[in-house]
Coordinates of C-alpha atoms and ligand atoms in Angstrom, one line a residue:
M1 CA 0.0 0.0 0.0
A2 CA 1.5 3.3 -1.1
N3 CA 1.9 5.9 1.6
K4 CA -0.3 9.0 1.0
D5 CA 2.4 11.2 2.6
V6 CA 5.2 10.2 0.3
T7 CA 5.9 13.3 -1.8
D8 CA 8.7 14.5 -4.1
P9 CA 8.7 18.3 -4.1
A10 CA 11.9 18.5 -6.1
R11 CA 10.3 16.5 -9.0
M12 CA 7.2 18.7 -8.8
E13 CA 9.3 21.8 -8.9
K14 CA 11.0 20.6 -12.1
I15 CA 7.6 19.8 -13.7
V16 CA 6.1 23.2 -12.9
S17 CA 9.2 24.9 -14.3
L18 CA 9.1 22.8 -17.5
C19 CA 5.4 23.6 -17.9
K20 CA 6.2 27.3 -17.9
R21 CA 9.5 27.2 -19.8
R22 CA 8.0 25.2 -22.7
G23 CA 4.6 26.8 -22.8
F24 CA 2.3 24.2 -21.3
I25 CA 0.8 26.2 -18.4
F26 CA 1.1 29.7 -17.1
Q27 CA -0.4 31.4 -14.1
A28 CA -3.4 33.5 -15.1
G29 CA -2.8 37.2 -14.9
E30 CA 0.9 36.6 -14.3
L31 CA 1.8 39.9 -15.9
Y32 CA -0.1 41.7 -13.0
G33 CA 1.1 39.5 -10.2
G34 CA -1.1 36.5 -10.8
L35 CA -4.7 35.4 -10.0
N36 CA -4.6 32.8 -7.4
G37 CA -6.1 29.4 -8.4
C38 CA -6.5 30.3 -12.1
W39 CA -4.3 29.1 -14.9
D40 CA -3.8 29.8 -18.6
Y41 CA -2.8 26.9 -20.9
G42 CA -0.1 27.8 -23.4
P43 CA 0.2 26.4 -26.9
L44 CA 1.4 22.9 -25.9
G45 CA -0.8 22.7 -22.9
T46 CA -3.8 23.5 -25.0
E47 CA -3.0 20.8 -27.5
L48 CA -2.5 18.3 -24.7
K49 CA -5.8 19.2 -23.0
R50 CA -7.6 19.0 -26.4
N51 CA -6.2 15.6 -27.0
L52 CA -7.4 14.4 -23.6
K53 CA -10.9 15.9 -24.1
D54 CA -11.3 14.6 -27.6
F55 CA -10.2 11.1 -26.5
W56 CA -12.6 11.2 -23.6
W57 CA -15.4 12.3 -25.9
R58 CA -14.6 9.7 -28.5
K59 CA -14.5 6.9 -25.9
T60 CA -17.5 8.1 -23.9
V61 CA -19.9 9.4 -26.5
Q62 CA -18.8 8.6 -30.1
E63 CA -17.9 4.9 -29.6
R64 CA -20.9 4.1 -27.4
D65 CA -24.5 3.7 -28.4
D66 CA -25.9 4.6 -24.9
V67 CA -24.3 8.0 -24.2
L68 CA -25.2 11.3 -25.7
G69 CA -23.4 14.6 -25.4
M70 CA -24.4 18.0 -24.3
D71 CA -22.9 21.5 -23.7
G72 CA -24.8 23.4 -21.1
A73 CA -24.6 27.0 -20.0
I74 CA -22.1 28.0 -17.4
L75 CA -24.3 30.7 -15.8
T76 CA -26.8 28.8 -13.7
M77 CA -30.2 29.8 -12.3
E78 CA -30.4 30.3 -8.6
Q79 CA -33.4 27.9 -8.4
V80 CA -31.5 25.1 -10.0
L81 CA -28.8 25.3 -7.3
Q82 CA -31.3 25.9 -4.6
S83 CA -33.0 22.6 -5.5
S84 CA -29.7 20.7 -5.9
G85 CA -28.7 21.7 -2.4
H86 CA -25.6 23.7 -3.5
I87 CA -26.9 27.1 -2.2
G88 CA -27.6 25.6 1.2
G89 CA -24.8 23.0 1.5
F90 CA -22.0 23.3 -1.0
S91 CA -19.4 24.3 1.5
D92 CA -16.1 23.4 3.1
P93 CA -15.3 23.8 6.8
M94 CA -12.8 26.7 7.2
V95 CA -10.6 27.8 10.0
D96 CA -8.6 31.0 10.4
C97 CA -5.4 31.4 12.3
K98 CA -5.4 34.6 14.3
T99 CA -1.6 34.6 14.5
C100 CA -0.5 34.0 10.9
K101 CA -3.8 35.2 9.3
G102 CA -3.8 32.1 7.2
R103 CA -7.2 30.5 6.1
F104 CA -7.3 26.7 5.9
R105 CA -9.7 23.9 5.1
A106 CA -10.5 22.4 8.5
D107 CA -10.6 18.9 7.0
N108 CA -7.2 19.3 5.3
L109 CA -5.1 20.8 8.1
E110 CA -2.6 18.0 8.2
T111 CA -1.6 18.6 4.6
S112 CA -1.6 22.4 4.9
Q113 CA 1.3 24.7 5.9
C114 CA 1.4 27.3 8.6
K115 CA 2.0 30.7 7.0
E116 CA 4.6 31.7 9.6
K117 CA 6.3 28.3 9.9
P118 CA 5.7 26.3 6.7
S119 CA 7.5 23.2 8.1
V120 CA 4.5 22.5 10.4
C121 CA 0.8 22.2 9.7
P122 CA -1.7 24.8 11.1
G123 CA -2.4 24.3 14.7
S124 CA 0.9 22.4 15.5
S125 CA 3.0 25.3 16.7
P126 CA 2.3 26.7 20.1
K127 CA 1.9 30.1 18.5
C128 CA -1.0 29.0 16.3
E129 CA -4.5 30.3 17.3
L130 CA -7.1 28.6 15.2
T131 CA -10.8 29.6 15.2
E132 CA -13.6 27.1 15.4
P133 CA -14.5 25.7 11.9
R134 CA -17.2 27.5 10.1
Q135 CA -18.9 26.7 6.8
F136 CA -17.7 28.5 3.7
N137 CA -19.9 28.3 0.6
L138 CA -17.7 27.5 -2.5
M139 CA -20.0 29.0 -5.2
L140 CA -19.1 32.1 -7.2
Q141 CA -22.0 34.4 -7.6
T142 CA -22.6 36.9 -10.4
N143 CA -25.3 39.4 -11.3
F144 CA -26.9 40.4 -14.5
G145 CA -29.7 42.5 -15.9
A146 CA -29.4 46.3 -16.4
T147 CA -29.1 47.0 -12.7
G148 CA -27.6 43.7 -11.8
E149 CA -30.9 42.7 -10.1
Q150 CA -30.7 39.1 -11.2
I151 CA -28.5 36.6 -9.4
A152 CA -26.8 33.7 -11.2
Y153 CA -24.0 31.4 -10.3
L154 CA -21.0 30.1 -12.2
R155 CA -21.7 26.4 -12.1
P156 CA -19.8 24.5 -9.5
E157 CA -20.1 21.3 -11.5
T158 CA -21.4 20.5 -15.0
A159 CA -23.8 17.9 -13.7
Q160 CA -26.8 20.1 -12.9
S161 CA -27.5 21.2 -16.4
I162 CA -27.6 17.5 -17.4
F163 CA -30.2 16.7 -14.7
C164 CA -32.3 19.7 -15.7
Q165 CA -32.2 18.7 -19.4
Y166 CA -32.5 15.0 -18.8
K167 CA -36.2 15.0 -19.9
N168 CA -35.5 17.1 -23.0
V169 CA -32.7 14.8 -24.1
L170 CA -34.8 11.8 -23.5
D171 CA -37.9 13.1 -25.3
S172 CA -35.9 14.4 -28.3
N173 CA -33.7 11.4 -28.9
R174 CA -35.7 8.1 -29.0
I175 CA -33.5 6.6 -26.4
K176 CA -34.2 4.1 -23.6
L177 CA -32.8 3.4 -20.2
P178 CA -30.1 2.8 -19.3
F179 CA -28.4 5.8 -21.1
G180 CA -26.0 8.5 -20.2
I181 CA -25.5 12.2 -20.9
A182 CA -21.9 13.4 -21.1
Q183 CA -20.5 16.9 -20.8
C184 CA -17.1 18.4 -20.7
G185 CA -16.7 22.0 -19.6
K186 CA -15.7 24.7 -17.1
S187 CA -16.7 24.7 -13.5
F188 CA -15.9 27.2 -10.8
R189 CA -15.4 26.9 -7.0
N190 CA -14.2 29.5 -4.6
E191 CA -11.6 27.1 -3.1
I192 CA -10.3 28.2 0.3
N193 CA -6.8 27.1 -0.5
P194 CA -6.0 26.6 -4.2
R195 CA -2.7 24.7 -4.4
N196 CA -0.5 22.0 -5.9
F197 CA -0.2 23.8 -9.2
T198 CA -3.4 23.2 -11.2
F199 CA -4.6 20.4 -9.0
R200 CA -7.0 22.6 -6.9
S201 CA -8.0 25.6 -8.9
R202 CA -10.9 28.0 -8.7
E203 CA -11.7 27.6 -12.4
F204 CA -11.3 24.1 -13.9
E205 CA -12.8 21.8 -16.4
Q206 CA -14.7 18.6 -15.7
M207 CA -15.6 15.6 -17.8
E208 CA -18.8 14.3 -16.4
I209 CA -21.2 11.5 -17.3
E210 CA -24.6 11.1 -15.7
Y211 CA -25.8 7.6 -16.4
F212 CA -29.5 7.1 -15.9
C213 CA -30.7 3.6 -15.0
H214 CA -33.3 1.4 -13.4
P215 CA -33.0 1.4 -9.6
D216 CA -32.1 -2.3 -9.6
D217 CA -29.1 -1.7 -11.8
G218 CA -27.4 1.2 -9.9
M219 CA -24.9 -0.8 -7.8
R220 CA -23.9 -3.1 -10.7
L221 CA -23.4 -0.2 -13.1
T222 CA -21.3 1.7 -10.6
D223 CA -18.8 -1.1 -10.5
E224 CA -19.0 -1.4 -14.3
W225 CA -18.2 2.3 -14.7
L226 CA -15.3 2.1 -12.3
E227 CA -13.7 -0.6 -14.6
T228 CA -14.5 1.4 -17.7
R229 CA -12.9 4.5 -16.3
L230 CA -9.8 2.6 -15.1
A231 CA -9.4 1.2 -18.6
F232 CA -9.6 4.8 -19.9
Y233 CA -6.7 5.9 -17.7
E234 CA -4.6 3.0 -18.9
E235 CA -5.3 3.9 -22.5
I236 CA -4.1 7.5 -22.1
G237 CA -0.9 6.4 -20.4
I238 CA -1.7 6.4 -16.6
P239 CA -0.8 2.8 -15.5
R240 CA -3.1 0.9 -13.3
E241 CA -0.4 0.5 -10.6
K242 CA -0.3 4.3 -10.1
L243 CA -4.0 4.5 -9.5
H244 CA -5.6 3.8 -6.2
I245 CA -9.3 3.1 -5.6
L246 CA -10.8 4.4 -2.5
D247 CA -14.1 2.8 -1.6
V248 CA -15.5 5.8 0.3
P249 CA -16.8 4.4 3.6
D250 CA -20.3 5.0 5.1
G251 CA -20.4 8.4 6.8
E252 CA -17.9 9.9 4.5
R253 CA -20.0 9.8 1.3
A254 CA -22.5 12.4 0.3
F255 CA -25.7 11.5 2.3
Y256 CA -27.6 10.5 -0.9
S257 CA -24.8 8.3 -2.3
K258 CA -25.1 4.5 -1.8
K259 CA -21.6 3.9 -3.2
T260 CA -18.7 6.1 -4.1
Y261 CA -15.3 5.2 -5.5
D262 CA -12.6 7.8 -5.7
I263 CA -9.9 7.1 -8.3
E264 CA -6.7 8.5 -7.0
Y265 CA -3.3 9.0 -8.6
E266 CA 0.2 9.1 -7.1
F267 CA 1.0 12.7 -7.8
P268 CA 4.5 13.9 -6.7
F269 CA 2.6 15.8 -3.9
G270 CA 0.8 12.7 -2.6
I271 CA -2.0 10.4 -3.6
Q272 CA -4.9 12.5 -4.6
E273 CA -8.3 12.3 -6.3
L274 CA -8.6 12.3 -10.1
E275 CA -12.2 11.2 -10.4
G276 CA -15.2 10.2 -8.4
V277 CA -17.5 7.4 -9.5
A278 CA -20.7 7.8 -7.5
Y279 CA -24.0 6.0 -7.3
R280 CA -26.3 9.0 -6.6
T281 CA -29.6 7.1 -6.5
D282 CA -32.6 9.2 -7.6
Y283 CA -31.5 12.1 -5.4
D284 CA -30.9 14.5 -8.3
L285 CA -33.9 13.9 -10.4
G286 CA -36.0 13.8 -7.2
V287 CA -34.9 17.3 -6.0
H288 CA -35.4 18.9 -9.4
Q289 CA -38.8 17.2 -9.8
K290 CA -39.8 18.6 -6.5
G291 CA -38.2 22.0 -7.0
A292 CA -39.6 22.7 -10.5
G293 CA -42.9 21.0 -9.8
K294 CA -42.7 19.0 -13.0
P295 CA -42.6 15.2 -13.4
L296 CA -39.3 13.7 -14.4
E297 CA -40.4 10.1 -14.2
Y298 CA -39.6 7.5 -16.9
F299 CA -42.2 5.2 -18.3
D300 CA -41.0 1.8 -19.4
E301 CA -43.1 0.8 -22.4
E302 CA -42.3 -2.9 -22.0
T303 CA -42.8 -3.4 -18.2
K304 CA -45.4 -0.6 -18.0
E305 CA -43.4 0.6 -14.9
R306 CA -43.2 4.3 -14.0
F307 CA -40.2 5.4 -11.9
L308 CA -37.6 8.0 -11.3
P309 CA -34.3 6.9 -12.8
H310 CA -31.3 6.4 -10.6
V311 CA -28.0 7.9 -11.6
V312 CA -24.4 6.7 -11.7
E313 CA -21.9 9.6 -12.1
P314 CA -18.3 9.2 -13.2
S315 CA -17.0 12.7 -12.7
A316 CA -13.4 13.4 -13.8
G317 CA -11.3 16.5 -13.6
C318 CA -9.8 17.5 -16.9
D319 CA -7.0 19.7 -15.5
R320 CA -6.2 17.1 -12.9
T321 CA -5.9 14.5 -15.6
V322 CA -3.7 16.8 -17.7
L323 CA -1.5 17.3 -14.6
A324 CA -1.3 13.5 -14.0
L325 CA -0.4 13.0 -17.7
I326 CA 2.5 15.4 -17.4
C327 CA 3.6 14.0 -14.0
E328 CA 3.5 10.5 -15.4
A329 CA 5.3 11.4 -18.6
F330 CA 8.1 13.4 -17.0
D331 CA 11.4 11.5 -17.0
E332 CA 15.1 12.4 -16.6
E333 CA 17.3 9.9 -18.2
T334 CA 21.1 9.7 -17.8
L335 CA 22.9 9.1 -21.0
T336 CA 26.6 8.4 -21.4
D337 CA 28.3 9.2 -24.7
E338 CA 31.3 7.4 -26.3
K339 CA 33.8 9.3 -24.3
G340 CA 32.0 8.3 -21.0
K341 CA 30.6 11.8 -20.5
E342 CA 27.2 11.8 -18.7
D343 CA 24.3 14.0 -19.7
I344 CA 20.7 14.2 -18.5
R345 CA 18.0 13.9 -21.1
T346 CA 14.6 15.4 -20.1
V347 CA 11.8 13.5 -21.8
L348 CA 8.0 13.7 -21.6
R349 CA 7.0 10.1 -22.4
F350 CA 3.4 10.9 -23.5
K351 CA 1.5 8.2 -25.4
P352 CA 1.5 9.4 -29.1
T353 CA -2.3 9.9 -28.9
M354 CA -1.8 12.5 -26.1
A355 CA 1.4 14.2 -27.3
P356 CA 0.8 17.8 -28.2
I357 CA 3.1 17.7 -31.2
K358 CA 3.1 14.4 -33.1
V359 CA 6.2 14.8 -35.3
G360 CA 9.2 17.1 -35.6
I361 CA 10.4 17.8 -39.1
F362 CA 14.0 18.7 -39.6
P363 CA 16.0 19.4 -42.7
M364 CA 19.5 18.2 -41.7
L365 CA 21.1 21.3 -43.2
K366 CA 19.3 24.6 -43.1
K367 CA 21.4 25.9 -46.0
N368 CA 20.6 23.0 -48.3
D369 CA 17.7 24.3 -50.5
E370 CA 16.6 20.9 -51.6
Q371 CA 16.4 19.5 -48.1
V372 CA 14.4 22.5 -47.0
R373 CA 12.1 22.3 -49.9
I374 CA 11.3 18.6 -49.2
A375 CA 11.0 19.2 -45.5
R376 CA 8.5 22.0 -46.1
E377 CA 6.5 19.8 -48.4
I378 CA 6.4 17.0 -45.8
Q379 CA 5.3 19.6 -43.2
K380 CA 2.5 20.8 -45.5
S381 CA 1.2 17.4 -46.2
L382 CA 1.3 16.2 -42.6
Q383 CA -0.1 19.3 -40.9
K384 CA -3.5 18.7 -42.4
W385 CA -3.7 15.6 -40.2
M386 CA -1.8 16.4 -37.1
P387 CA 0.2 19.0 -35.2
V388 CA 3.7 19.1 -36.5
F389 CA 6.8 21.2 -35.7
Y390 CA 9.3 22.4 -38.3
D391 CA 12.7 23.1 -36.9
D392 CA 15.9 24.0 -38.8
G393 CA 17.8 25.7 -36.0
G394 CA 21.0 24.4 -34.5
A395 CA 22.6 21.0 -34.3
L396 CA 20.3 18.0 -35.0
G397 CA 20.9 16.5 -31.6
R398 CA 19.7 19.7 -30.0
R399 CA 16.6 19.7 -32.1
Y400 CA 15.8 16.1 -31.0
R401 CA 16.3 17.1 -27.4
R402 CA 13.9 20.1 -27.7
Q403 CA 11.3 17.7 -29.0
D404 CA 12.0 15.1 -26.3
E405 CA 11.4 17.7 -23.7
V406 CA 7.9 18.4 -24.9
G407 CA 7.0 14.8 -25.6
T408 CA 7.1 14.6 -29.4
P409 CA 7.1 10.9 -30.1
Y410 CA 8.7 11.0 -33.6
C411 CA 11.1 13.2 -35.5
V412 CA 11.7 13.1 -39.2
T413 CA 15.0 14.1 -40.7
I414 CA 15.5 15.0 -44.4
D415 CA 19.2 14.5 -45.3
F416 CA 21.6 13.8 -48.2
D417 CA 20.3 10.2 -48.5
T418 CA 16.8 11.6 -49.1
L419 CA 18.2 13.5 -52.1
G420 CA 19.8 10.4 -53.5
E421 CA 23.3 11.9 -53.2
K422 CA 24.7 8.6 -51.8
G423 CA 23.0 6.4 -54.4
D424 CA 19.4 5.4 -55.2
E425 CA 18.9 3.0 -52.3
F426 CA 17.6 5.7 -49.9
K427 CA 16.4 8.3 -52.4
N428 CA 13.0 9.8 -51.3
T429 CA 13.3 8.2 -47.8
V430 CA 13.7 10.0 -44.5
T431 CA 14.9 9.0 -41.0
I432 CA 12.3 8.5 -38.3
R433 CA 13.8 8.9 -34.8
H434 CA 11.8 7.4 -31.9
R435 CA 11.6 9.5 -28.8
D436 CA 11.7 6.8 -26.2
S437 CA 14.3 4.4 -27.6
M438 CA 16.1 7.1 -29.7
E439 CA 16.4 4.4 -32.4
Q440 CA 16.2 5.4 -36.0
E441 CA 14.7 3.8 -39.1
R442 CA 14.4 4.7 -42.7
I443 CA 11.0 5.1 -44.3
A444 CA 9.8 6.2 -47.8
I445 CA 8.3 9.7 -47.8
D446 CA 5.2 8.3 -49.4
A447 CA 4.7 5.8 -46.5
L448 CA 5.1 8.5 -43.8
L449 CA 1.5 9.6 -43.4
P450 CA -0.1 6.2 -43.0
W451 CA 2.8 5.1 -40.7
L452 CA 2.2 8.1 -38.5
L453 CA -1.6 8.0 -38.6
E454 CA -1.6 4.4 -37.3
R455 CA 0.4 5.5 -34.3
V456 CA -0.7 8.9 -33.3
R457 CA -4.5 8.8 -33.5
Ligands
LIG501 P1 -12.0 17.4 -3.8 O1 -12.3 16.4 -2.7 O2 -10.6 17.2 -4.3 O3 -12.3 18.8 -3.5 P2 -14.5 16.8 -4.9 O4 -14.7 15.4 -4.3 O5 -15.1 17.9 -4.3 O6 -12.9 17.0 -5.0 P3 -16.2 16.4 -7.1 O7 -17.2 17.4 -6.7 O8 -16.5 15.0 -7.0 O9 -14.8 16.8 -6.4 O10 -15.7 16.8 -8.6 C1 -15.4 15.8 -9.6 C2 -14.0 16.0 -10.1 O11 -13.8 17.4 -10.5 C3 -12.9 15.7 -9.1 O12 -12.6 14.4 -9.0 C4 -11.7 16.5 -9.6 O13 -11.0 15.8 -10.6 C5 -12.4 17.7 -10.3 N1 -12.3 18.9 -9.4 C6 -13.1 19.2 -8.3 N2 -12.7 20.3 -7.7 C7 -11.6 20.7 -8.4 C8 -10.8 21.9 -8.3 N3 -10.9 22.8 -7.4 N4 -9.7 22.0 -9.2 C9 -9.5 21.1 -10.2 N5 -10.3 20.0 -10.3 C10 -11.4 19.8 -9.5

């Protein structure tokens, strides 16, 4: 059993620094000092996040017959969140320290740091003076209308618009139970203590599925979804042995949940939640049926049974999964050259499907017009299909390393052999260099696109 407290701050520091240096993730508003708990994704981070979201959509919606997609509004009516219980109860217990003026989550004290003495947790130093815990609502409110008379909330989860549109989706789509509605999008929480890079943010994206079913099937489907989701993580490159399943015990689950699994990952800052798979019973449809005063029951034509569907919810964090992908991919490999000199190669070992750039394209010699012409032609033909990166600057080895550091799985080099200058054997072929093994092979230019498509999509 891995220890929750085993952390590797030095590794995390390197990851955060790489993310900034190579344009994966920047702090929002950095130019003006930074907005706490909010992040901007740079060019490579955006590609990585898109790859993840597209793959999730493909696996969850496109390749299944029983899940439909939706894209709900972020601004949410007060009544919706009143019924769902968020206005009354979506809060974390918070304590203040009168000495250091720090504000902490009362249920996370042991993993927080005292502001005056960061080596200890709040409450552990004799100087700490903690207040009694009080509830702090996590929702972000906004106003609209000409005089701002109308209140709305930035949604704290994507789920509520799914519950509210469940009947419309059902009625407009000739679909039967069990079926799911999936949504990927932004959610907002006024977290007391945003931290661990993007892990706990105030603005983040979720990938949620609400799977509606007959009450008899809820428990079984919860276990099935857990397996489906674990297989998903494996497919994107997060191995099963780095994931931990917490079967949330009675008393720690939401009061309406009959079963909840937390899928956790071994981050360098500890084992932390990536996704929750919760059996939410008929709680959600029940509260909206009551709140809106409109029936949300399902009528089964075959059994003539009328009932309120139950819901299984696999709810994943997109930013947390991006962070897990980066943490998992990050590697520093010691290489020894022919003279015995050691050197460290930084590599992001992303699965090709997740990698932000799929292929680097290099003319060996920048000054060779023919190599450049062919390299540009290859770039043009490949970039209709995938993100590529053309680079003719500096020594070839350096160009490879720059791509290793951002996780590009393949690099293509156009050299004198390509031009047929050393005979016809390799004419119109290029070198493909593999990121992980650093091995190289020769491939015909015409075969390049199918070779790559098979591996990167
Ligand atoms: P936590 O206990 O870490 O606060 P939670 O149990 O409140 O999370 P859920 O409400 O179940 O989270 O949300 C589903 C998923 O959304 C989480 O598993 C996580 O991946 C993501 N998520 C929730 N809050 C945040 C946040 N503040 N920043 C980034 N991702 C988040």
